[in-house]
Each structure stands twice: as structure tokens, then as C-alpha cells.
């Protein structure tokens, strides 16, 4: 069999870049070909031209010990210097962050001010006796002090491990232990949806099991009163009191670790992904420039992710700052105090570039267009997405309703482990197709292979692999080299396997089909969840859908669907029949869901991704496994009750 995964969905729409966009685009025609012809030369050129090195590297790729690759290994630099100091002579007054607090307070930080804050905090960290290589856990909300803390660590060569502020004490505790952090940086509380998330209190519980932590630094934000442990806990403002606004950046080797970040935990026990300095920075400044077509003098850029995920590390902090970007950063919930908060911010700050996730886009669709259309979003000139496959209809909605029909849409495929965007359109060059992340970034090499590792011809589906190392590739899983080898490099020898399925169309465009663990086997056909979900979402009544394969005596697995409807649409037996026919009509009878449950919400991870594993447990009436990584635990019980009464139809 030449293909491992059925190709059922055909999407014919295609959008050419507008002549106006083409004329001003950062990416010039021929860039893919140039990188293809001399891949090491391409990355070397990016490294030397985009980064300020203390010692310029003479080496490019060291592949003497695969899969532990090194890049620019004899180079020396400091990442915080690249993000801050080098901009000060000419652009110290440029805004680095327009920060918007959830309760309505705001702060504007210029590059000069950010530099001073970072230096003062770095001096504070030094006064605690921290030095190069020490690990620091950061458990904060979306406040300006979060990038300040990260950059201060980078300045001193401390390795930060940012733990998403929505995680529980248990998650924090295990991450502190895994990295053996000496210090924890947190805040009294974070604002979320009008409520205080008690970060310090959560940290106190976590710290009961982490005897290695010497100090806890606490930022005052919500001022609701917290317990401070003497000799261990210190207020941020006390730590920086009297500290100077200059701090010499420590010169680091390109391969020294910059940070550890645990994957978001959709598929199992989180992995401490290690990223280093020079290669990582090279790849994120390059991708940030080309993929977002960044114009540092005029753009107002907003990546709506949380800094607790890799998207925030690469595309809120290190990439944008190195590229001297003016960014918007928002603290709170998208529906606080109202459903139009994000659109209000775009209008207020005249945001030109906006980057968000499909889960958010589908939520906006569900809330209804009226919240969007009452705002002037005409400042936007480019919009992007990351995090999950985007259903073609959600892509079109995003393009039309948020992008006003005129903005290029960049659907970017990548993951914590890849560090930087891997498969993506280049705006101004790559024609886009709704639902396709299009083609590999210049200097990135991918393939789609079958079970045996043979390349699947165009038109077929299978396993996505990356065939050559790239500069921002994770160096290992912290403390577990063997798990790094086993997880990513064992399934297909000498190729990196990210765990995702994909198909390629006749033009070589990549269509991501979700995780291979989720693929369904129905009557001998391997069917991706993504295609069936996209077919459901293409029905006018549907906002969001999740499908799983459930054991079936006749067909091996049967397709069980969970559907959230748009706006006020009511799910009844007629709609149910209509949806099943709609899928059969769109993809073929083989993909027709056997059962459909209407639900107001779907179980999602804290990063907003659909947790299909749980839906499968529900469909097969199994005891539910671990639900603690869920953002919305209650929904599981609700769906389980409905599913048990849903007839096969
Ligand atoms: P874990 O690895 O712990 O299970 P996770 O994979 O959800 O968690 P991330 O690294 O944040 O953690 O997510 C990367 C994954 O998200 C990719 O492997 C892919 O499955 C999905 N993804 C990201 N961007 C896209 C995209 N544009 N199109 C399709 N899928 C995407
Ligand atoms: Mg993953």
C-alpha cells in the first residue's frame, strides 16, 4: 500500500497574494530555491546577518553525534543583548510592549525601559547567588515582569523553565523537581476572567514537595494578601530596590541551554524540551521576519498566545524583541469584561499583525460575528494561526471576518520541540489554501511516509517526518537523552518524527491531519479525525467538532462525533441526520459518523486543544483517565451523560 492514511477531503479554494502585498513583502521569490540549493549556507547567512555575536561562529552544523545535533557551536553571544542592548543606540524610545491589564490598567515599556527593568532584576537574581546554568522556575500570568524575568535569566545564563500560570500545584511541583530549580518566580495572583488566580498560594502547595528551592520571588499584582515564608520568600520590589539599571550580559556559548519548556501535555507525561542559544535564536528571528513580514518601524504585532507555551517564548519574547518589534501583550481572558475585548484592543492599538490559535478562532465563531463587526479592524494586514489543524471553514471565517478578506493568512505548523515555525506560507510568495499549512519554510525539509518509511507519492497521506536537522531543533529532553531518541528518532531511522499525520496534494502542499495516535481504522481504512471534523465544521450550523474512533463489532472502529453548534442553533434529530449526510456527501459514506452528540463545549487541554483521548473513553464507556490537564473538567461529565443516551442512528 502506497499510502498510510486516506485522503478524503478535497479543498479547491486557493488565494494568491495581492500585488500590493507582494511588492512590499520581506520574503523575495527564489528564497525556497536558494535554501534548497545550499541549506547550510542559508542558515549560516541568517545566523551571521541577523544576530549580534560576541564571537562569530565559523562552524554551521555539527552532525557528528546524531540525533544530538549542534549548530554554530563555536559562536558566542548573549540572547538578552540581542533582544535589548543592540536596539538602544537608535531605538531606545521605541515601544517594546503595549501591555493591557485585564482590569483595564495599561503599561507601555520602551526598549530602554525594558532594558533597565531586566538589568535591575538580573542584578537582584545575582544578589541571591545564582549563576550560569542554574535553573529557575517561572510561574506567572501575562504581566510585563514575565518577559523581564526570562530576559534577566538569559542575561545571566540561568536556564528558565516557564510553567503556564493555568497549571495546578501538582504540575508546577513536578516541573520544579524535574529541572531541580533553585528559585521560583511567581506573583501573588493573576487576573483571569475578573477573578484572582492564586499563583502564590498554588506555589506554596507545590513547594511543600520541592526541598531544593532556596528562594521564591513574588511580584505584587492583585494585592489580595498572601503568606510569605521568612528567609525563603522575597517580594520582587524589595529584590530590585536599589539595584542598578546596568548589568553586564554574560557571554555564552551558542550551545549553552537557554531554557527548558515542558510540552503542553496533550498526549501524555510532559517532556522537558531543551532549547539552546545560537541556533534557536537564528531560526526564530528568521521565521518571525519572513512569516509575519515584520516591519519593525511601522508594525504593531500581537501574538495572542500565553508566554507559558512555546509560541509565547518564540513569538512574544525572543523573536519579536530580537527583531525590534512593537508588540501588544494582553493579560486576561478574551471575554472579559465582554466578548469583544480582543477586537477592542486591536482597534485601540491599531494592531497590524495578529497571531492566534484555531481553538480561539472557533470560539469566536461560536460567540457570533456581532462582537467582531462592531470594531474597526482595518489596521490588520496579516493574520496567523498555530496549535491545531485549522478547519477550512474556520480559516475562511478568520480570513473574512477578522482579516476583512484582504489579509494573508499564515497557518503555521510547528511544535515545542521544533522551536520555530516549520511548515508555513510565506506571505507575498506562497498562494494559500484554507486548511493547509502549505510548504516547509526555506531550509526545512519534510516528507510524508508510510509505515515502512517510504515516501508517499503526492496525493496520498501518511506520517509527517522532517528529514534534515534545523537550528532550533530541541537538543534533548531534559535529563533523559534516551527518551529523546525513543520519542522522535526511532520510528523512522535518521528522520525526526513529530507524531503528526499529514497528506500532500498534487502541488506538494502539506495538509496536517492531527496526531497519528488519533487516526481511526474504519473497515480497513485509516481515516484522520481532522478530515471528518473539518467536514462537520463546513456545515453552516457547526462551530466546532471532535471525532474519535470507538470500538465496533462490524467495522473495527466506528466514528463517534461530538459537535458544538454556532450561535443559537438547536441540535435536534433532523440536524443530526443532516450532518451525517453532509459528511457522507463531503468525504464519502465511509466517513459518516455512526453517532453524533451535541454539546456546548468540548474537553480541552489547558492550551486549548481538543482532548480526543477522553472522548474515546466516554464513547467506549471506559473509566475516565487523568482529567487534571483539562481546562474544563465539568464538560466531561456533561458529555458522558449525553453520550450514554445517544442512540446509534
Ligand atoms: P504534547 O507533546 O505534550 O502531547 P502538544 O503536542 O499539544 O503536547 P505543542 O508542542 O504545544 O504540545 O503542540 C504541537 C502540536 O500541535 C503539533 O505536533 C501538532 O499536532 C499541533 N499543531 C501545531 N500547529 C499546527 C498547525 N498549524 N496545523 C496542525 N497542527 C498543528
Ligand atoms: Mg507534542
PDB file of N, CA and C in Angstrom, residues 123-209:
ATOM      1  N   UNK A 123      20.366  41.893  38.333  1.00  0.00           N
ATOM      2  CA  UNK A 123      21.233  42.182  39.480  1.00  0.00           C
ATOM      3  C   UNK A 123      20.643  41.611  40.766  1.00  0.00           C
ATOM      4  N   UNK A 124      19.319  41.658  40.868  1.00  0.00           N
ATOM      5  CA  UNK A 124      18.653  41.056  42.027  1.00  0.00           C
ATOM      6  C   UNK A 124      18.886  39.549  42.083  1.00  0.00           C
ATOM      7  N   UNK A 125      18.764  38.890  40.934  1.00  0.00           N
ATOM      8  CA  UNK A 125      18.987  37.438  40.890  1.00  0.00           C
ATOM      9  C   UNK A 125      20.426  37.105  41.272  1.00  0.00           C
ATOM     10  N   UNK A 126      21.336  37.936  40.781  1.00  0.00           N
ATOM     11  CA  UNK A 126      22.751  37.710  41.101  1.00  0.00           C
ATOM     12  C   UNK A 126      22.987  37.832  42.603  1.00  0.00           C
ATOM     13  N   UNK A 127      22.281  38.790  43.229  1.00  0.00           N
ATOM     14  CA  UNK A 127      22.464  39.004  44.670  1.00  0.00           C
ATOM     15  C   UNK A 127      22.004  37.792  45.480  1.00  0.00           C
ATOM     16  N   UNK A 128      21.192  36.928  44.859  1.00  0.00           N
ATOM     17  CA  UNK A 128      20.769  35.707  45.555  1.00  0.00           C
ATOM     18  C   UNK A 128      21.777  34.578  45.360  1.00  0.00           C
ATOM     19  N   UNK A 129      22.848  34.869  44.630  1.00  0.00           N
ATOM     20  CA  UNK A 129      23.890  33.859  44.464  1.00  0.00           C
ATOM     21  C   UNK A 129      23.684  32.948  43.269  1.00  0.00           C
ATOM     22  N   UNK A 130      22.794  33.337  42.354  1.00  0.00           N
ATOM     23  CA  UNK A 130      22.554  32.478  41.190  1.00  0.00           C
ATOM     24  C   UNK A 130      23.610  32.719  40.119  1.00  0.00           C
ATOM     25  N   UNK A 131      23.966  31.674  39.406  1.00  0.00           N
ATOM     26  CA  UNK A 131      24.977  31.793  38.361  1.00  0.00           C
ATOM     27  C   UNK A 131      24.688  30.861  37.198  1.00  0.00           C
ATOM     28  N   UNK A 132      25.452  31.055  36.159  1.00  0.00           N
ATOM     29  CA  UNK A 132      25.288  30.332  34.903  1.00  0.00           C
ATOM     30  C   UNK A 132      24.922  28.854  35.086  1.00  0.00           C
ATOM     31  N   UNK A 133      23.882  28.437  34.360  1.00  0.00           N
ATOM     32  CA  UNK A 133      23.481  27.041  34.387  1.00  0.00           C
ATOM     33  C   UNK A 133      22.443  26.706  35.442  1.00  0.00           C
ATOM     34  N   UNK A 134      22.253  27.575  36.454  1.00  0.00           N
ATOM     35  CA  UNK A 134      21.226  27.304  37.469  1.00  0.00           C
ATOM     36  C   UNK A 134      19.837  27.370  36.828  1.00  0.00           C
ATOM     37  N   UNK A 135      18.935  26.553  37.322  1.00  0.00           N
ATOM     38  CA  UNK A 135      17.583  26.547  36.785  1.00  0.00           C
ATOM     39  C   UNK A 135      16.633  27.369  37.653  1.00  0.00           C
ATOM     40  N   UNK A 136      15.768  28.109  36.956  1.00  0.00           N
ATOM     41  CA  UNK A 136      14.817  28.999  37.610  1.00  0.00           C
ATOM     42  C   UNK A 136      13.428  28.673  37.074  1.00  0.00           C
ATOM     43  N   UNK A 137      12.484  28.356  37.939  1.00  0.00           N
ATOM     44  CA  UNK A 137      11.105  28.105  37.502  1.00  0.00           C
ATOM     45  C   UNK A 137      10.327  29.415  37.570  1.00  0.00           C
ATOM     46  N   UNK A 138       9.547  29.694  36.543  1.00  0.00           N
ATOM     47  CA  UNK A 138       8.769  30.930  36.493  1.00  0.00           C
ATOM     48  C   UNK A 138       7.296  30.554  36.347  1.00  0.00           C
ATOM     49  N   UNK A 139       6.500  30.983  37.300  1.00  0.00           N
ATOM     50  CA  UNK A 139       5.073  30.595  37.338  1.00  0.00           C
ATOM     51  C   UNK A 139       4.271  31.882  37.470  1.00  0.00           C
ATOM     52  N   UNK A 140       3.964  32.494  36.326  1.00  0.00           N
ATOM     53  CA  UNK A 140       3.366  33.823  36.345  1.00  0.00           C
ATOM     54  C   UNK A 140       2.231  33.920  35.333  1.00  0.00           C
ATOM     55  N   UNK A 141       1.494  35.008  35.430  1.00  0.00           N
ATOM     56  CA  UNK A 141       0.498  35.326  34.414  1.00  0.00           C
ATOM     57  C   UNK A 141       1.123  36.216  33.351  1.00  0.00           C
ATOM     58  N   UNK A 142       0.274  36.791  32.518  1.00  0.00           N
ATOM     59  CA  UNK A 142       0.771  37.583  31.383  1.00  0.00           C
ATOM     60  C   UNK A 142       0.997  39.034  31.808  1.00  0.00           C
ATOM     61  N   UNK A 143       2.018  39.220  32.621  1.00  0.00           N
ATOM     62  CA  UNK A 143       2.399  40.565  33.068  1.00  0.00           C
ATOM     63  C   UNK A 143       3.765  40.897  32.476  1.00  0.00           C
ATOM     64  N   UNK A 144       4.113  42.183  32.352  1.00  0.00           N
ATOM     65  CA  UNK A 144       5.396  42.545  31.737  1.00  0.00           C
ATOM     66  C   UNK A 144       6.586  41.926  32.467  1.00  0.00           C
ATOM     67  N   UNK A 145       6.433  41.684  33.767  1.00  0.00           N
ATOM     68  CA  UNK A 145       7.542  41.102  34.526  1.00  0.00           C
ATOM     69  C   UNK A 145       7.850  39.673  34.099  1.00  0.00           C
ATOM     70  N   UNK A 146       6.939  39.020  33.378  1.00  0.00           N
ATOM     71  CA  UNK A 146       7.257  37.665  32.905  1.00  0.00           C
ATOM     72  C   UNK A 146       8.370  37.710  31.851  1.00  0.00           C
ATOM     73  N   UNK A 147       8.221  38.494  30.766  1.00  0.00           N
ATOM     74  CA  UNK A 147       9.397  38.615  29.877  1.00  0.00           C
ATOM     75  C   UNK A 147      10.614  39.219  30.575  1.00  0.00           C
ATOM     76  N   UNK A 148      10.408  40.117  31.515  1.00  0.00           N
ATOM     77  CA  UNK A 148      11.560  40.687  32.240  1.00  0.00           C
ATOM     78  C   UNK A 148      12.327  39.556  32.938  1.00  0.00           C
ATOM     79  N   UNK A 149      11.596  38.672  33.607  1.00  0.00           N
ATOM     80  CA  UNK A 149      12.252  37.574  34.329  1.00  0.00           C
ATOM     81  C   UNK A 149      12.995  36.648  33.367  1.00  0.00           C
ATOM     82  N   UNK A 150      12.359  36.336  32.231  1.00  0.00           N
ATOM     83  CA  UNK A 150      13.003  35.439  31.262  1.00  0.00           C
ATOM     84  C   UNK A 150      14.291  36.065  30.720  1.00  0.00           C
ATOM     85  N   UNK A 151      14.199  37.354  30.366  1.00  0.00           N
ATOM     86  CA  UNK A 151      15.364  38.028  29.787  1.00  0.00           C
ATOM     87  C   UNK A 151      16.480  38.194  30.816  1.00  0.00           C
ATOM     88  N   UNK A 152      16.108  38.396  32.083  1.00  0.00           N
ATOM     89  CA  UNK A 152      17.129  38.505  33.128  1.00  0.00           C
ATOM     90  C   UNK A 152      17.855  37.171  33.261  1.00  0.00           C
ATOM     91  N   UNK A 153      17.115  36.077  33.200  1.00  0.00           N
ATOM     92  CA  UNK A 153      17.763  34.757  33.226  1.00  0.00           C
ATOM     93  C   UNK A 153      18.704  34.620  32.032  1.00  0.00           C
ATOM     94  N   UNK A 154      18.196  34.973  30.849  1.00  0.00           N
ATOM     95  CA  UNK A 154      19.015  34.851  29.638  1.00  0.00           C
ATOM     96  C   UNK A 154      20.282  35.701  29.760  1.00  0.00           C
ATOM     97  N   UNK A 155      20.159  36.836  30.403  1.00  0.00           N
ATOM     98  CA  UNK A 155      21.300  37.736  30.552  1.00  0.00           C
ATOM     99  C   UNK A 155      22.417  37.094  31.376  1.00  0.00           C
ATOM    100  N   UNK A 156      22.004  36.293  32.372  1.00  0.00           N
ATOM    101  CA  UNK A 156      22.976  35.705  33.293  1.00  0.00           C
ATOM    102  C   UNK A 156      23.347  34.261  32.938  1.00  0.00           C
ATOM    103  N   UNK A 157      22.704  33.724  31.907  1.00  0.00           N
ATOM    104  CA  UNK A 157      22.964  32.324  31.585  1.00  0.00           C
ATOM    105  C   UNK A 157      22.226  31.358  32.496  1.00  0.00           C
ATOM    106  N   UNK A 158      21.212  31.860  33.215  1.00  0.00           N
ATOM    107  CA  UNK A 158      20.355  30.966  34.002  1.00  0.00           C
ATOM    108  C   UNK A 158      19.363  30.311  33.049  1.00  0.00           C
ATOM    109  N   UNK A 159      18.990  29.072  33.332  1.00  0.00           N
ATOM    110  CA  UNK A 159      18.088  28.343  32.452  1.00  0.00           C
ATOM    111  C   UNK A 159      16.679  28.455  33.015  1.00  0.00           C
ATOM    112  N   UNK A 160      15.792  29.139  32.302  1.00  0.00           N
ATOM    113  CA  UNK A 160      14.436  29.259  32.865  1.00  0.00           C
ATOM    114  C   UNK A 160      13.537  28.120  32.412  1.00  0.00           C
ATOM    115  N   UNK A 161      12.588  27.836  33.267  1.00  0.00           N
ATOM    116  CA  UNK A 161      11.544  26.873  32.953  1.00  0.00           C
ATOM    117  C   UNK A 161      10.228  27.557  33.287  1.00  0.00           C
ATOM    118  N   UNK A 162       9.567  28.077  32.263  1.00  0.00           N
ATOM    119  CA  UNK A 162       8.307  28.782  32.492  1.00  0.00           C
ATOM    120  C   UNK A 162       7.191  27.744  32.584  1.00  0.00           C
ATOM    121  N   UNK A 163       6.432  27.801  33.654  1.00  0.00           N
ATOM    122  CA  UNK A 163       5.308  26.891  33.835  1.00  0.00           C
ATOM    123  C   UNK A 163       4.036  27.723  33.673  1.00  0.00           C
ATOM    124  N   UNK A 164       3.199  27.353  32.718  1.00  0.00           N
ATOM    125  CA  UNK A 164       1.967  28.080  32.413  1.00  0.00           C
ATOM    126  C   UNK A 164       1.175  28.375  33.695  1.00  0.00           C
ATOM    127  N   UNK A 165       0.757  29.641  33.843  1.00  0.00           N
ATOM    128  CA  UNK A 165       0.061  30.064  35.055  1.00  0.00           C
ATOM    129  C   UNK A 165      -1.295  29.404  35.282  1.00  0.00           C
ATOM    130  N   UNK A 166      -1.824  28.708  34.274  1.00  0.00           N
ATOM    131  CA  UNK A 166      -3.090  27.998  34.458  1.00  0.00           C
ATOM    132  C   UNK A 166      -2.897  26.594  34.996  1.00  0.00           C
ATOM    133  N   UNK A 167      -1.642  26.176  35.166  1.00  0.00           N
ATOM    134  CA  UNK A 167      -1.391  24.827  35.679  1.00  0.00           C
ATOM    135  C   UNK A 167      -1.573  24.764  37.195  1.00  0.00           C
ATOM    136  N   UNK A 168      -1.846  23.567  37.661  1.00  0.00           N
ATOM    137  CA  UNK A 168      -2.081  23.318  39.084  1.00  0.00           C
ATOM    138  C   UNK A 168      -0.768  23.195  39.851  1.00  0.00           C
ATOM    139  N   UNK A 169      -0.904  23.119  41.183  1.00  0.00           N
ATOM    140  CA  UNK A 169       0.266  22.911  42.048  1.00  0.00           C
ATOM    141  C   UNK A 169       1.037  21.650  41.677  1.00  0.00           C
ATOM    142  N   UNK A 170       0.296  20.588  41.362  1.00  0.00           N
ATOM    143  CA  UNK A 170       0.964  19.321  41.038  1.00  0.00           C
ATOM    144  C   UNK A 170       1.851  19.471  39.816  1.00  0.00           C
ATOM    145  N   UNK A 171       1.301  20.109  38.794  1.00  0.00           N
ATOM    146  CA  UNK A 171       2.065  20.286  37.557  1.00  0.00           C
ATOM    147  C   UNK A 171       3.301  21.140  37.833  1.00  0.00           C
ATOM    148  N   UNK A 172       3.129  22.172  38.641  1.00  0.00           N
ATOM    149  CA  UNK A 172       4.262  23.032  38.974  1.00  0.00           C
ATOM    150  C   UNK A 172       5.321  22.248  39.742  1.00  0.00           C
ATOM    151  N   UNK A 173       4.861  21.519  40.733  1.00  0.00           N
ATOM    152  CA  UNK A 173       5.758  20.760  41.586  1.00  0.00           C
ATOM    153  C   UNK A 173       6.596  19.765  40.778  1.00  0.00           C
ATOM    154  N   UNK A 174       5.955  19.021  39.888  1.00  0.00           N
ATOM    155  CA  UNK A 174       6.717  18.012  39.137  1.00  0.00           C
ATOM    156  C   UNK A 174       7.723  18.677  38.205  1.00  0.00           C
ATOM    157  N   UNK A 175       7.365  19.839  37.673  1.00  0.00           N
ATOM    158  CA  UNK A 175       8.298  20.548  36.777  1.00  0.00           C
ATOM    159  C   UNK A 175       9.468  21.147  37.561  1.00  0.00           C
ATOM    160  N   UNK A 176       9.206  21.658  38.751  1.00  0.00           N
ATOM    161  CA  UNK A 176      10.303  22.179  39.588  1.00  0.00           C
ATOM    162  C   UNK A 176      11.284  21.052  39.912  1.00  0.00           C
ATOM    163  N   UNK A 177      10.718  19.909  40.279  1.00  0.00           N
ATOM    164  CA  UNK A 177      11.570  18.775  40.652  1.00  0.00           C
ATOM    165  C   UNK A 177      12.375  18.271  39.466  1.00  0.00           C
ATOM    166  N   UNK A 178      11.710  18.129  38.329  1.00  0.00           N
ATOM    167  CA  UNK A 178      12.378  17.567  37.149  1.00  0.00           C
ATOM    168  C   UNK A 178      13.586  18.414  36.759  1.00  0.00           C
ATOM    169  N   UNK A 179      13.445  19.740  36.874  1.00  0.00           N
ATOM    170  CA  UNK A 179      14.536  20.627  36.464  1.00  0.00           C
ATOM    171  C   UNK A 179      15.449  20.984  37.630  1.00  0.00           C
ATOM    172  N   UNK A 180      15.121  20.537  38.835  1.00  0.00           N
ATOM    173  CA  UNK A 180      15.875  20.900  40.044  1.00  0.00           C
ATOM    174  C   UNK A 180      16.104  22.411  40.127  1.00  0.00           C
ATOM    175  N   UNK A 181      15.002  23.166  40.075  1.00  0.00           N
ATOM    176  CA  UNK A 181      15.100  24.631  40.109  1.00  0.00           C
ATOM    177  C   UNK A 181      15.522  25.109  41.493  1.00  0.00           C
ATOM    178  N   UNK A 182      16.402  26.125  41.526  1.00  0.00           N
ATOM    179  CA  UNK A 182      16.840  26.703  42.805  1.00  0.00           C
ATOM    180  C   UNK A 182      15.924  27.829  43.242  1.00  0.00           C
ATOM    181  N   UNK A 183      15.303  28.478  42.270  1.00  0.00           N
ATOM    182  CA  UNK A 183      14.475  29.641  42.567  1.00  0.00           C
ATOM    183  C   UNK A 183      13.152  29.504  41.824  1.00  0.00           C
ATOM    184  N   UNK A 184      12.070  30.012  42.438  1.00  0.00           N
ATOM    185  CA  UNK A 184      10.776  30.097  41.766  1.00  0.00           C
ATOM    186  C   UNK A 184      10.372  31.562  41.731  1.00  0.00           C
ATOM    187  N   UNK A 185       9.955  32.034  40.560  1.00  0.00           N
ATOM    188  CA  UNK A 185       9.460  33.405  40.437  1.00  0.00           C
ATOM    189  C   UNK A 185       7.960  33.325  40.180  1.00  0.00           C
ATOM    190  N   UNK A 186       7.184  34.017  41.000  1.00  0.00           N
ATOM    191  CA  UNK A 186       5.732  33.939  40.835  1.00  0.00           C
ATOM    192  C   UNK A 186       5.129  35.310  41.165  1.00  0.00           C
ATOM    193  N   UNK A 187       3.824  35.370  41.318  1.00  0.00           N
ATOM    194  CA  UNK A 187       3.172  36.619  41.701  1.00  0.00           C
ATOM    195  C   UNK A 187       2.072  36.283  42.688  1.00  0.00           C
ATOM    196  N   UNK A 188       1.614  37.267  43.436  1.00  0.00           N
ATOM    197  CA  UNK A 188       0.571  36.979  44.424  1.00  0.00           C
ATOM    198  C   UNK A 188      -0.635  36.333  43.760  1.00  0.00           C
ATOM    199  N   UNK A 189      -1.112  36.974  42.693  1.00  0.00           N
ATOM    200  CA  UNK A 189      -2.225  36.408  41.950  1.00  0.00           C
ATOM    201  C   UNK A 189      -2.232  36.960  40.547  1.00  0.00           C
ATOM    202  N   UNK A 190      -2.980  36.298  39.659  1.00  0.00           N
ATOM    203  CA  UNK A 190      -3.109  36.754  38.277  1.00  0.00           C
ATOM    204  C   UNK A 190      -4.582  37.017  38.010  1.00  0.00           C
ATOM    205  N   UNK A 191      -4.870  38.014  37.204  1.00  0.00           N
ATOM    206  CA  UNK A 191      -6.262  38.291  36.823  1.00  0.00           C
ATOM    207  C   UNK A 191      -6.677  37.407  35.669  1.00  0.00           C
ATOM    208  N   UNK A 192      -7.808  36.750  35.830  1.00  0.00           N
ATOM    209  CA  UNK A 192      -8.342  35.915  34.743  1.00  0.00           C
ATOM    210  C   UNK A 192      -9.867  35.905  34.852  1.00  0.00           C
ATOM    211  N   UNK A 193     -10.518  36.484  33.840  1.00  0.00           N
ATOM    212  CA  UNK A 193     -11.980  36.498  33.832  1.00  0.00           C
ATOM    213  C   UNK A 193     -12.577  37.222  35.021  1.00  0.00           C
ATOM    214  N   UNK A 194     -11.878  38.233  35.508  1.00  0.00           N
ATOM    215  CA  UNK A 194     -12.391  39.002  36.645  1.00  0.00           C
ATOM    216  C   UNK A 194     -12.061  38.391  37.995  1.00  0.00           C
ATOM    217  N   UNK A 195     -11.450  37.220  37.976  1.00  0.00           N
ATOM    218  CA  UNK A 195     -11.095  36.548  39.234  1.00  0.00           C
ATOM    219  C   UNK A 195      -9.586  36.540  39.442  1.00  0.00           C
ATOM    220  N   UNK A 196      -9.211  36.305  40.703  1.00  0.00           N
ATOM    221  CA  UNK A 196      -7.794  36.169  41.029  1.00  0.00           C
ATOM    222  C   UNK A 196      -7.407  34.688  40.954  1.00  0.00           C
ATOM    223  N   UNK A 197      -6.424  34.384  40.125  1.00  0.00           N
ATOM    224  CA  UNK A 197      -5.840  33.037  40.152  1.00  0.00           C
ATOM    225  C   UNK A 197      -4.730  33.082  41.202  1.00  0.00           C
ATOM    226  N   UNK A 198      -4.848  32.307  42.272  1.00  0.00           N
ATOM    227  CA  UNK A 198      -3.923  32.445  43.406  1.00  0.00           C
ATOM    228  C   UNK A 198      -2.582  31.763  43.162  1.00  0.00           C
ATOM    229  N   UNK A 199      -1.749  32.388  42.368  1.00  0.00           N
ATOM    230  CA  UNK A 199      -0.495  31.731  41.969  1.00  0.00           C
ATOM    231  C   UNK A 199       0.417  31.457  43.163  1.00  0.00           C
ATOM    232  N   UNK A 200       0.549  32.446  44.065  1.00  0.00           N
ATOM    233  CA  UNK A 200       1.450  32.230  45.196  1.00  0.00           C
ATOM    234  C   UNK A 200       0.937  31.097  46.081  1.00  0.00           C
ATOM    235  N   UNK A 201      -0.351  31.080  46.344  1.00  0.00           N
ATOM    236  CA  UNK A 201      -0.911  30.002  47.181  1.00  0.00           C
ATOM    237  C   UNK A 201      -0.706  28.644  46.505  1.00  0.00           C
ATOM    238  N   UNK A 202      -0.900  28.589  45.184  1.00  0.00           N
ATOM    239  CA  UNK A 202      -0.633  27.335  44.454  1.00  0.00           C
ATOM    240  C   UNK A 202       0.835  26.944  44.592  1.00  0.00           C
ATOM    241  N   UNK A 203       1.701  27.951  44.446  1.00  0.00           N
ATOM    242  CA  UNK A 203       3.139  27.670  44.530  1.00  0.00           C
ATOM    243  C   UNK A 203       3.481  27.155  45.926  1.00  0.00           C
ATOM    244  N   UNK A 204       2.868  27.733  46.962  1.00  0.00           N
ATOM    245  CA  UNK A 204       3.148  27.274  48.328  1.00  0.00           C
ATOM    246  C   UNK A 204       2.843  25.788  48.483  1.00  0.00           C
ATOM    247  N   UNK A 205       1.742  25.345  47.890  1.00  0.00           N
ATOM    248  CA  UNK A 205       1.407  23.919  47.969  1.00  0.00           C
ATOM    249  C   UNK A 205       2.459  23.103  47.214  1.00  0.00           C
ATOM    250  N   UNK A 206       2.789  23.581  46.011  1.00  0.00           N
ATOM    251  CA  UNK A 206       3.796  22.865  45.204  1.00  0.00           C
ATOM    252  C   UNK A 206       5.117  22.758  45.952  1.00  0.00           C
ATOM    253  N   UNK A 207       5.481  23.835  46.663  1.00  0.00           N
ATOM    254  CA  UNK A 207       6.800  23.916  47.293  1.00  0.00           C
ATOM    255  C   UNK A 207       6.935  22.991  48.501  1.00  0.00           C
ATOM    256  N   UNK A 208       5.827  22.464  48.986  1.00  0.00           N
ATOM    257  CA  UNK A 208       5.911  21.503  50.104  1.00  0.00           C
ATOM    258  C   UNK A 208       6.727  20.285  49.708  1.00  0.00           C
ATOM    259  N   UNK A 209       6.691  19.954  48.396  1.00  0.00           N
ATOM    260  CA  UNK A 209       7.419  18.750  47.959  1.00  0.00           C
ATOM    261  C   UNK A 209       8.690  19.046  47.191  1.00  0.00           C
TER     262      UNK A 209
END
